């Protein structure tokens, strides 16, 4: 044990030197995580595990400290609960609600995220009206560089999206987002974002969607399918790409235009839940001429 103490002390100095050199405490680089191999011997295994855990602990502590400052400086309890800086991870099927719950089977084909309990308390304190919406935002100098996309996948380039909550059981300082939302914001696992309870999103009056595949519009009752699947989205963000499932196949749609009620103004975000919204399709993506370089 005595031999490990000088080593741990050295590791601690390295951590603080890394931050002093200008590295953001909010940016987690998975490429710095050291591989763990028993072949390297027990000492190297302990060293790698310690350094990997240290990097994540520093990130969590930076987020915890920021949120503690929010609470300390907020003018009232409701305000202190309605905004958090959070570490994001992908939502997966473990968050699927039980059968019989409306969002069951729509973890990836809806706009619902898993958030910390603080946001439920904010809803109660503010007596927020449904739909309960939350704006997720990239933060300049805090959120890591935009994710690199696979060939054929376009970066929407969005800095803000809005959605609802599938539950409020995420651990403190963490949020779990559906895949389309991660892609829209160009996020990687353990990137850091700001999340706010959004109470000023206008009701929508009209939306234009561009199907990625013309096969969808060939479905005989495609308008009815659209209306049914849109019910799993509390709100929409212009510029995002949202998925629907129909007949065991997943379809993707670009939100190309969004109008608010009652005057039909063009808006970046709009509620669709409990709104009389007119939805129409524009030419499918696979029918458009490729752009010239």
Short mmCIF file of C-alpha atoms in Angstrom, two decimals:
data_model
loop_
_atom_site.label_atom_id
_atom_site.label_comp_id
_atom_site.label_asym_id
_atom_site.label_seq_id
_atom_site.Cartn_x
_atom_site.Cartn_y
_atom_site.Cartn_z
CA UNK A 1 0.00 0.00 0.00
CA UNK A 2 2.83 2.37 0.86
CA UNK A 3 4.32 1.90 -2.62
CA UNK A 4 1.04 2.99 -4.23
CA UNK A 5 0.81 6.32 -2.38
CA UNK A 6 3.59 8.10 -4.32
CA UNK A 7 2.08 6.76 -7.55
CA UNK A 8 -1.40 8.08 -6.73
CA UNK A 9 0.13 11.41 -5.82
CA UNK A 10 1.82 11.57 -9.23
CA UNK A 11 -1.46 10.68 -10.99
CA UNK A 12 -3.22 13.48 -9.08
CA UNK A 13 -0.60 16.00 -10.17
CA UNK A 14 -0.98 14.89 -13.80
CA UNK A 15 -4.77 15.45 -13.61
CA UNK A 16 -4.43 18.99 -12.30
CA UNK A 17 -1.62 19.80 -14.77
CA UNK A 18 -3.92 18.68 -17.62
CA UNK A 19 -6.58 21.18 -16.55
CA UNK A 20 -4.02 23.91 -15.99
CA UNK A 21 -2.79 23.46 -19.55
CA UNK A 22 -6.14 24.76 -20.82
CA UNK A 23 -8.17 21.57 -21.25
CA UNK A 24 -11.88 22.12 -20.66
CA UNK A 25 -13.09 20.25 -17.58
CA UNK A 26 -16.40 19.67 -19.43
CA UNK A 27 -14.95 17.78 -22.41
CA UNK A 28 -14.46 14.03 -22.17
CA UNK A 29 -12.30 12.42 -24.84
CA UNK A 30 -12.95 8.64 -25.03
CA UNK A 31 -9.76 8.27 -27.07
CA UNK A 32 -7.75 9.05 -23.93
CA UNK A 33 -9.22 6.03 -22.15
CA UNK A 34 -6.46 3.46 -21.72
CA UNK A 35 -7.08 -0.17 -22.75
CA UNK A 36 -6.96 -2.63 -19.87
CA UNK A 37 -5.08 -5.88 -20.41
CA UNK A 38 -4.21 -8.42 -17.74
CA UNK A 39 -1.17 -9.31 -19.82
CA UNK A 40 0.44 -6.03 -18.82
CA UNK A 41 0.47 -7.09 -15.17
CA UNK A 42 -1.58 -6.07 -12.12
CA UNK A 43 0.28 -2.80 -11.59
CA UNK A 44 -0.48 -1.54 -15.12
CA UNK A 45 -4.10 -2.68 -14.81
CA UNK A 46 -4.52 -0.63 -11.61
CA UNK A 47 -2.84 2.36 -13.25
CA UNK A 48 -5.09 2.22 -16.34
CA UNK A 49 -8.28 1.76 -14.30
CA UNK A 50 -7.36 4.64 -12.01
CA UNK A 51 -6.61 7.04 -14.88
CA UNK A 52 -9.81 6.11 -16.74
CA UNK A 53 -11.91 6.57 -13.61
CA UNK A 54 -10.15 9.86 -12.84
CA UNK A 55 -11.04 11.37 -16.23
CA UNK A 56 -14.73 10.56 -15.79
CA UNK A 57 -14.69 11.73 -12.16
CA UNK A 58 -13.23 15.10 -13.19
CA UNK A 59 -16.00 15.53 -15.77
CA UNK A 60 -18.73 14.62 -13.29
CA UNK A 61 -17.26 16.94 -10.66
CA UNK A 62 -17.13 19.87 -13.11
CA UNK A 63 -20.80 19.36 -13.98
CA UNK A 64 -21.75 18.90 -10.31
CA UNK A 65 -19.97 22.15 -9.36
CA UNK A 66 -21.67 24.08 -12.17
CA UNK A 67 -25.11 22.84 -11.14
CA UNK A 68 -24.40 23.63 -7.49
CA UNK A 69 -23.70 27.23 -8.55
CA UNK A 70 -27.03 27.33 -10.42
CA UNK A 71 -28.84 26.29 -7.25
CA UNK A 72 -26.88 28.74 -5.08
CA UNK A 73 -27.50 31.78 -7.31
CA UNK A 74 -31.09 31.12 -8.45
CA UNK A 75 -33.68 33.66 -7.24
CA UNK A 76 -36.12 30.93 -6.16
CA UNK A 77 -36.50 27.17 -5.84
CA UNK A 78 -38.46 26.70 -9.07
CA UNK A 79 -35.79 28.51 -11.10
CA UNK A 80 -33.01 26.53 -9.44
CA UNK A 81 -34.62 23.28 -10.61
CA UNK A 82 -35.52 24.22 -14.20
CA UNK A 83 -31.99 24.41 -15.67
CA UNK A 84 -29.12 21.94 -15.54
CA UNK A 85 -25.82 21.24 -17.27
CA UNK A 86 -25.85 17.51 -18.05
CA UNK A 87 -23.68 14.72 -19.44
CA UNK A 88 -25.47 12.97 -22.32
CA UNK A 89 -25.66 9.27 -23.11
CA UNK A 90 -27.77 7.48 -25.76
CA UNK A 91 -31.24 6.34 -24.78
CA UNK A 92 -31.77 2.61 -25.31
CA UNK A 93 -34.45 -0.04 -24.92
CA UNK A 94 -33.85 -0.33 -21.18
CA UNK A 95 -35.88 2.89 -20.90
CA UNK A 96 -38.85 1.46 -22.81
CA UNK A 97 -41.99 1.97 -20.67
CA UNK A 98 -44.12 -1.08 -19.79
CA UNK A 99 -46.65 -2.38 -22.29
CA UNK A 100 -49.81 -0.33 -22.08
CA UNK A 101 -47.95 2.97 -21.51
CA UNK A 102 -48.31 5.31 -24.51
CA UNK A 103 -44.58 5.56 -25.32
CA UNK A 104 -44.02 1.79 -25.19
CA UNK A 105 -42.06 0.67 -28.24
CA UNK A 106 -41.21 4.25 -29.24
CA UNK A 107 -37.91 4.87 -27.44
CA UNK A 108 -36.19 5.85 -30.70
CA UNK A 109 -39.26 7.00 -32.66
CA UNK A 110 -40.37 9.82 -30.41
CA UNK A 111 -38.91 12.93 -28.82
CA UNK A 112 -38.79 11.67 -25.25
CA UNK A 113 -35.62 11.76 -23.12
CA UNK A 114 -34.76 10.52 -19.65
CA UNK A 115 -33.96 13.40 -17.28
CA UNK A 116 -32.99 13.81 -13.61
CA UNK A 117 -35.71 14.12 -10.99
CA UNK A 118 -34.94 17.84 -10.58
CA UNK A 119 -36.96 18.57 -13.71
CA UNK A 120 -40.04 16.82 -12.36
CA UNK A 121 -39.77 18.99 -9.26
CA UNK A 122 -39.46 22.05 -11.52
CA UNK A 123 -42.68 21.07 -13.31
CA UNK A 124 -44.48 20.77 -9.98
CA UNK A 125 -43.07 24.03 -8.58
CA UNK A 126 -43.91 25.99 -11.72
CA UNK A 127 -47.26 24.26 -12.31
CA UNK A 128 -46.10 23.80 -15.91
CA UNK A 129 -48.80 22.96 -18.43
CA UNK A 130 -48.59 19.91 -20.68
CA UNK A 131 -46.86 19.10 -22.88
CA UNK A 132 -43.79 19.36 -20.66
CA UNK A 133 -40.99 20.39 -23.00
CA UNK A 134 -37.25 20.65 -22.53
CA UNK A 135 -34.73 22.45 -24.70
CA UNK A 136 -31.36 20.73 -25.14
CA UNK A 137 -28.52 23.02 -26.25
CA UNK A 138 -24.91 22.72 -27.25
CA UNK A 139 -22.72 25.15 -25.32
CA UNK A 140 -19.84 26.92 -27.03
CA UNK A 141 -16.53 26.06 -25.38
CA UNK A 142 -18.21 23.36 -23.27
CA UNK A 143 -19.76 20.77 -25.59
CA UNK A 144 -17.14 18.72 -27.43
CA UNK A 145 -16.53 18.99 -31.21
CA UNK A 146 -19.40 17.81 -33.37
CA UNK A 147 -19.49 14.07 -33.99
CA UNK A 148 -18.08 12.64 -37.22
CA UNK A 149 -20.86 11.13 -39.33
CA UNK A 150 -20.81 8.02 -41.49
CA UNK A 151 -20.81 8.53 -45.28
CA UNK A 152 -24.32 9.28 -46.50
CA UNK A 153 -25.38 10.80 -43.17
CA UNK A 154 -25.67 14.59 -43.06
CA UNK A 155 -24.98 16.71 -40.01
CA UNK A 156 -28.08 18.83 -39.38
CA UNK A 157 -25.83 21.40 -37.73
CA UNK A 158 -28.35 22.21 -35.02
CA UNK A 159 -27.36 23.74 -31.70
CA UNK A 160 -30.79 23.38 -30.05
CA UNK A 161 -33.58 20.81 -30.10
CA UNK A 162 -36.74 20.46 -28.07
CA UNK A 163 -38.48 17.35 -26.78
CA UNK A 164 -40.42 15.76 -23.94
CA UNK A 165 -39.54 13.34 -21.15
CA UNK A 166 -39.98 9.59 -21.12
CA UNK A 167 -39.22 9.57 -17.39
CA UNK A 168 -37.37 11.42 -14.62
CA UNK A 169 -35.15 8.62 -13.35
CA UNK A 170 -31.85 9.56 -14.94
CA UNK A 171 -28.98 9.85 -12.44
CA UNK A 172 -28.15 13.37 -11.28
CA UNK A 173 -26.06 15.28 -13.85
CA UNK A 174 -26.96 12.88 -16.69
CA UNK A 175 -29.50 12.86 -19.53
CA UNK A 176 -30.31 10.08 -21.98
CA UNK A 177 -31.35 11.20 -25.48
CA UNK A 178 -32.87 9.28 -28.43
CA UNK A 179 -30.46 8.62 -31.28
CA UNK A 180 -32.01 11.15 -33.70
CA UNK A 181 -31.57 13.89 -31.12
CA UNK A 182 -27.90 12.98 -30.56
CA UNK A 183 -27.39 13.14 -34.34
CA UNK A 184 -29.23 16.45 -34.74
CA UNK A 185 -26.94 18.07 -32.18
CA UNK A 186 -23.80 16.27 -33.35
CA UNK A 187 -23.29 14.76 -29.90
CA UNK A 188 -21.06 11.94 -28.74
CA UNK A 189 -21.57 9.92 -25.54
CA UNK A 190 -20.51 11.96 -22.49
CA UNK A 191 -20.67 15.30 -24.29
CA UNK A 192 -22.01 18.06 -22.04
CA UNK A 193 -25.13 20.11 -22.86
CA UNK A 194 -27.49 22.55 -21.17
CA UNK A 195 -31.10 21.47 -20.58
CA UNK A 196 -33.93 23.85 -19.65
CA UNK A 197 -37.61 23.49 -18.95
CA UNK A 198 -39.09 25.22 -22.02
CA UNK A 199 -42.36 27.05 -21.40
CA UNK A 200 -42.34 29.45 -24.36
CA UNK A 201 -42.49 27.02 -27.29
CA UNK A 202 -45.40 28.18 -29.52
CA UNK A 203 -48.16 25.82 -30.69
CA UNK A 204 -47.67 24.59 -34.23
CA UNK A 205 -50.09 25.17 -37.11
CA UNK A 206 -48.29 23.53 -40.04
CA UNK A 207 -45.27 21.34 -40.77
CA UNK A 208 -43.62 20.22 -44.00
CA UNK A 209 -41.75 16.91 -43.94
CA UNK A 210 -39.37 15.50 -46.51
CA UNK A 211 -39.38 11.67 -46.55
CA UNK A 212 -35.95 10.16 -47.15
CA UNK A 213 -37.60 7.35 -49.10
CA UNK A 214 -40.38 7.74 -51.67
CA UNK A 215 -41.64 4.31 -50.56
CA UNK A 216 -43.42 5.96 -47.64
CA UNK A 217 -45.72 8.10 -49.79
CA UNK A 218 -46.66 4.97 -51.76
CA UNK A 219 -48.27 3.52 -48.63
CA UNK A 220 -52.01 3.67 -49.22
CA UNK A 221 -52.83 5.27 -45.88
CA UNK A 222 -49.57 7.19 -45.41
CA UNK A 223 -51.32 10.35 -44.19
CA UNK A 224 -53.04 8.38 -41.43
CA UNK A 225 -49.72 6.73 -40.54
CA UNK A 226 -48.12 10.17 -40.29
CA UNK A 227 -50.84 11.50 -37.99
CA UNK A 228 -50.57 8.41 -35.76
CA UNK A 229 -46.77 8.51 -35.49
CA UNK A 230 -46.61 12.28 -34.92
CA UNK A 231 -48.48 11.68 -31.66
CA UNK A 232 -45.21 10.34 -30.21
CA UNK A 233 -43.60 13.77 -30.67
CA UNK A 234 -44.55 16.51 -28.22
CA UNK A 235 -42.77 19.11 -30.33
CA UNK A 236 -40.70 19.44 -33.50
CA UNK A 237 -37.48 21.28 -34.34
CA UNK A 238 -36.95 22.67 -37.84
CA UNK A 239 -33.86 21.14 -39.47
CA UNK A 240 -34.01 17.90 -37.51
CA UNK A 241 -34.54 14.42 -38.95
CA UNK A 242 -37.11 12.31 -37.13
CA UNK A 243 -37.89 8.59 -37.50
CA UNK A 244 -41.22 6.73 -37.75
CA UNK A 245 -41.78 2.98 -37.72
CA UNK A 246 -44.44 1.38 -39.89
CA UNK A 247 -44.98 -2.27 -40.75
CA UNK A 248 -41.63 -3.25 -39.18
CA UNK A 249 -39.70 -0.71 -41.26
CA UNK A 250 -38.14 2.56 -40.14
CA UNK A 251 -38.65 5.71 -42.19
CA UNK A 252 -36.87 9.05 -41.78
CA UNK A 253 -38.22 12.55 -42.37
CA UNK A 254 -36.55 15.96 -42.48
CA UNK A 255 -38.51 18.74 -40.78
CA UNK A 256 -38.06 21.36 -43.52
CA UNK A 257 -40.64 23.93 -42.48
CA UNK A 258 -42.51 24.70 -39.27
CA UNK A 259 -45.22 27.30 -38.67
CA UNK A 260 -46.77 28.55 -35.44
CA UNK A 261 -50.38 29.25 -34.60
CA UNK A 262 -52.35 31.39 -35.07
CA UNK A 263 -50.51 33.59 -37.61
CA UNK A 264 -48.44 30.97 -39.42
CA UNK A 265 -45.07 32.49 -38.61
CA UNK A 266 -41.95 30.47 -39.44
CA UNK A 267 -40.43 29.20 -36.17
CA UNK A 268 -37.46 27.02 -35.18
CA UNK A 269 -39.52 24.95 -32.72
CA UNK A 270 -43.22 24.28 -32.21
CA UNK A 271 -45.52 22.12 -30.12
CA UNK A 272 -47.46 19.43 -31.95
CA UNK A 273 -49.12 17.70 -28.99
CA UNK A 274 -52.69 18.89 -28.45
CA UNK A 275 -52.40 21.11 -31.53
CA UNK A 276 -54.43 21.20 -34.74
CA UNK A 277 -51.41 20.99 -37.03
CA UNK A 278 -51.52 20.52 -40.80
CA UNK A 279 -48.81 18.16 -42.04
CA UNK A 280 -47.77 17.80 -45.67
CA UNK A 281 -44.96 16.13 -47.59
CA UNK A 282 -42.49 17.66 -50.02
CA UNK A 283 -40.53 15.76 -52.66
CA UNK A 284 -38.79 12.71 -51.20
CA UNK A 285 -35.06 12.91 -50.70
CA UNK A 286 -34.36 9.95 -53.01
CA UNK A 287 -36.20 11.76 -55.84
CA UNK A 288 -34.17 14.96 -55.61
CA UNK A 289 -31.35 15.69 -58.00
CA UNK A 290 -27.92 15.49 -56.31
CA UNK A 291 -26.34 18.84 -55.57
CA UNK A 292 -23.51 19.89 -57.87
CA UNK A 293 -20.13 20.47 -56.22
#
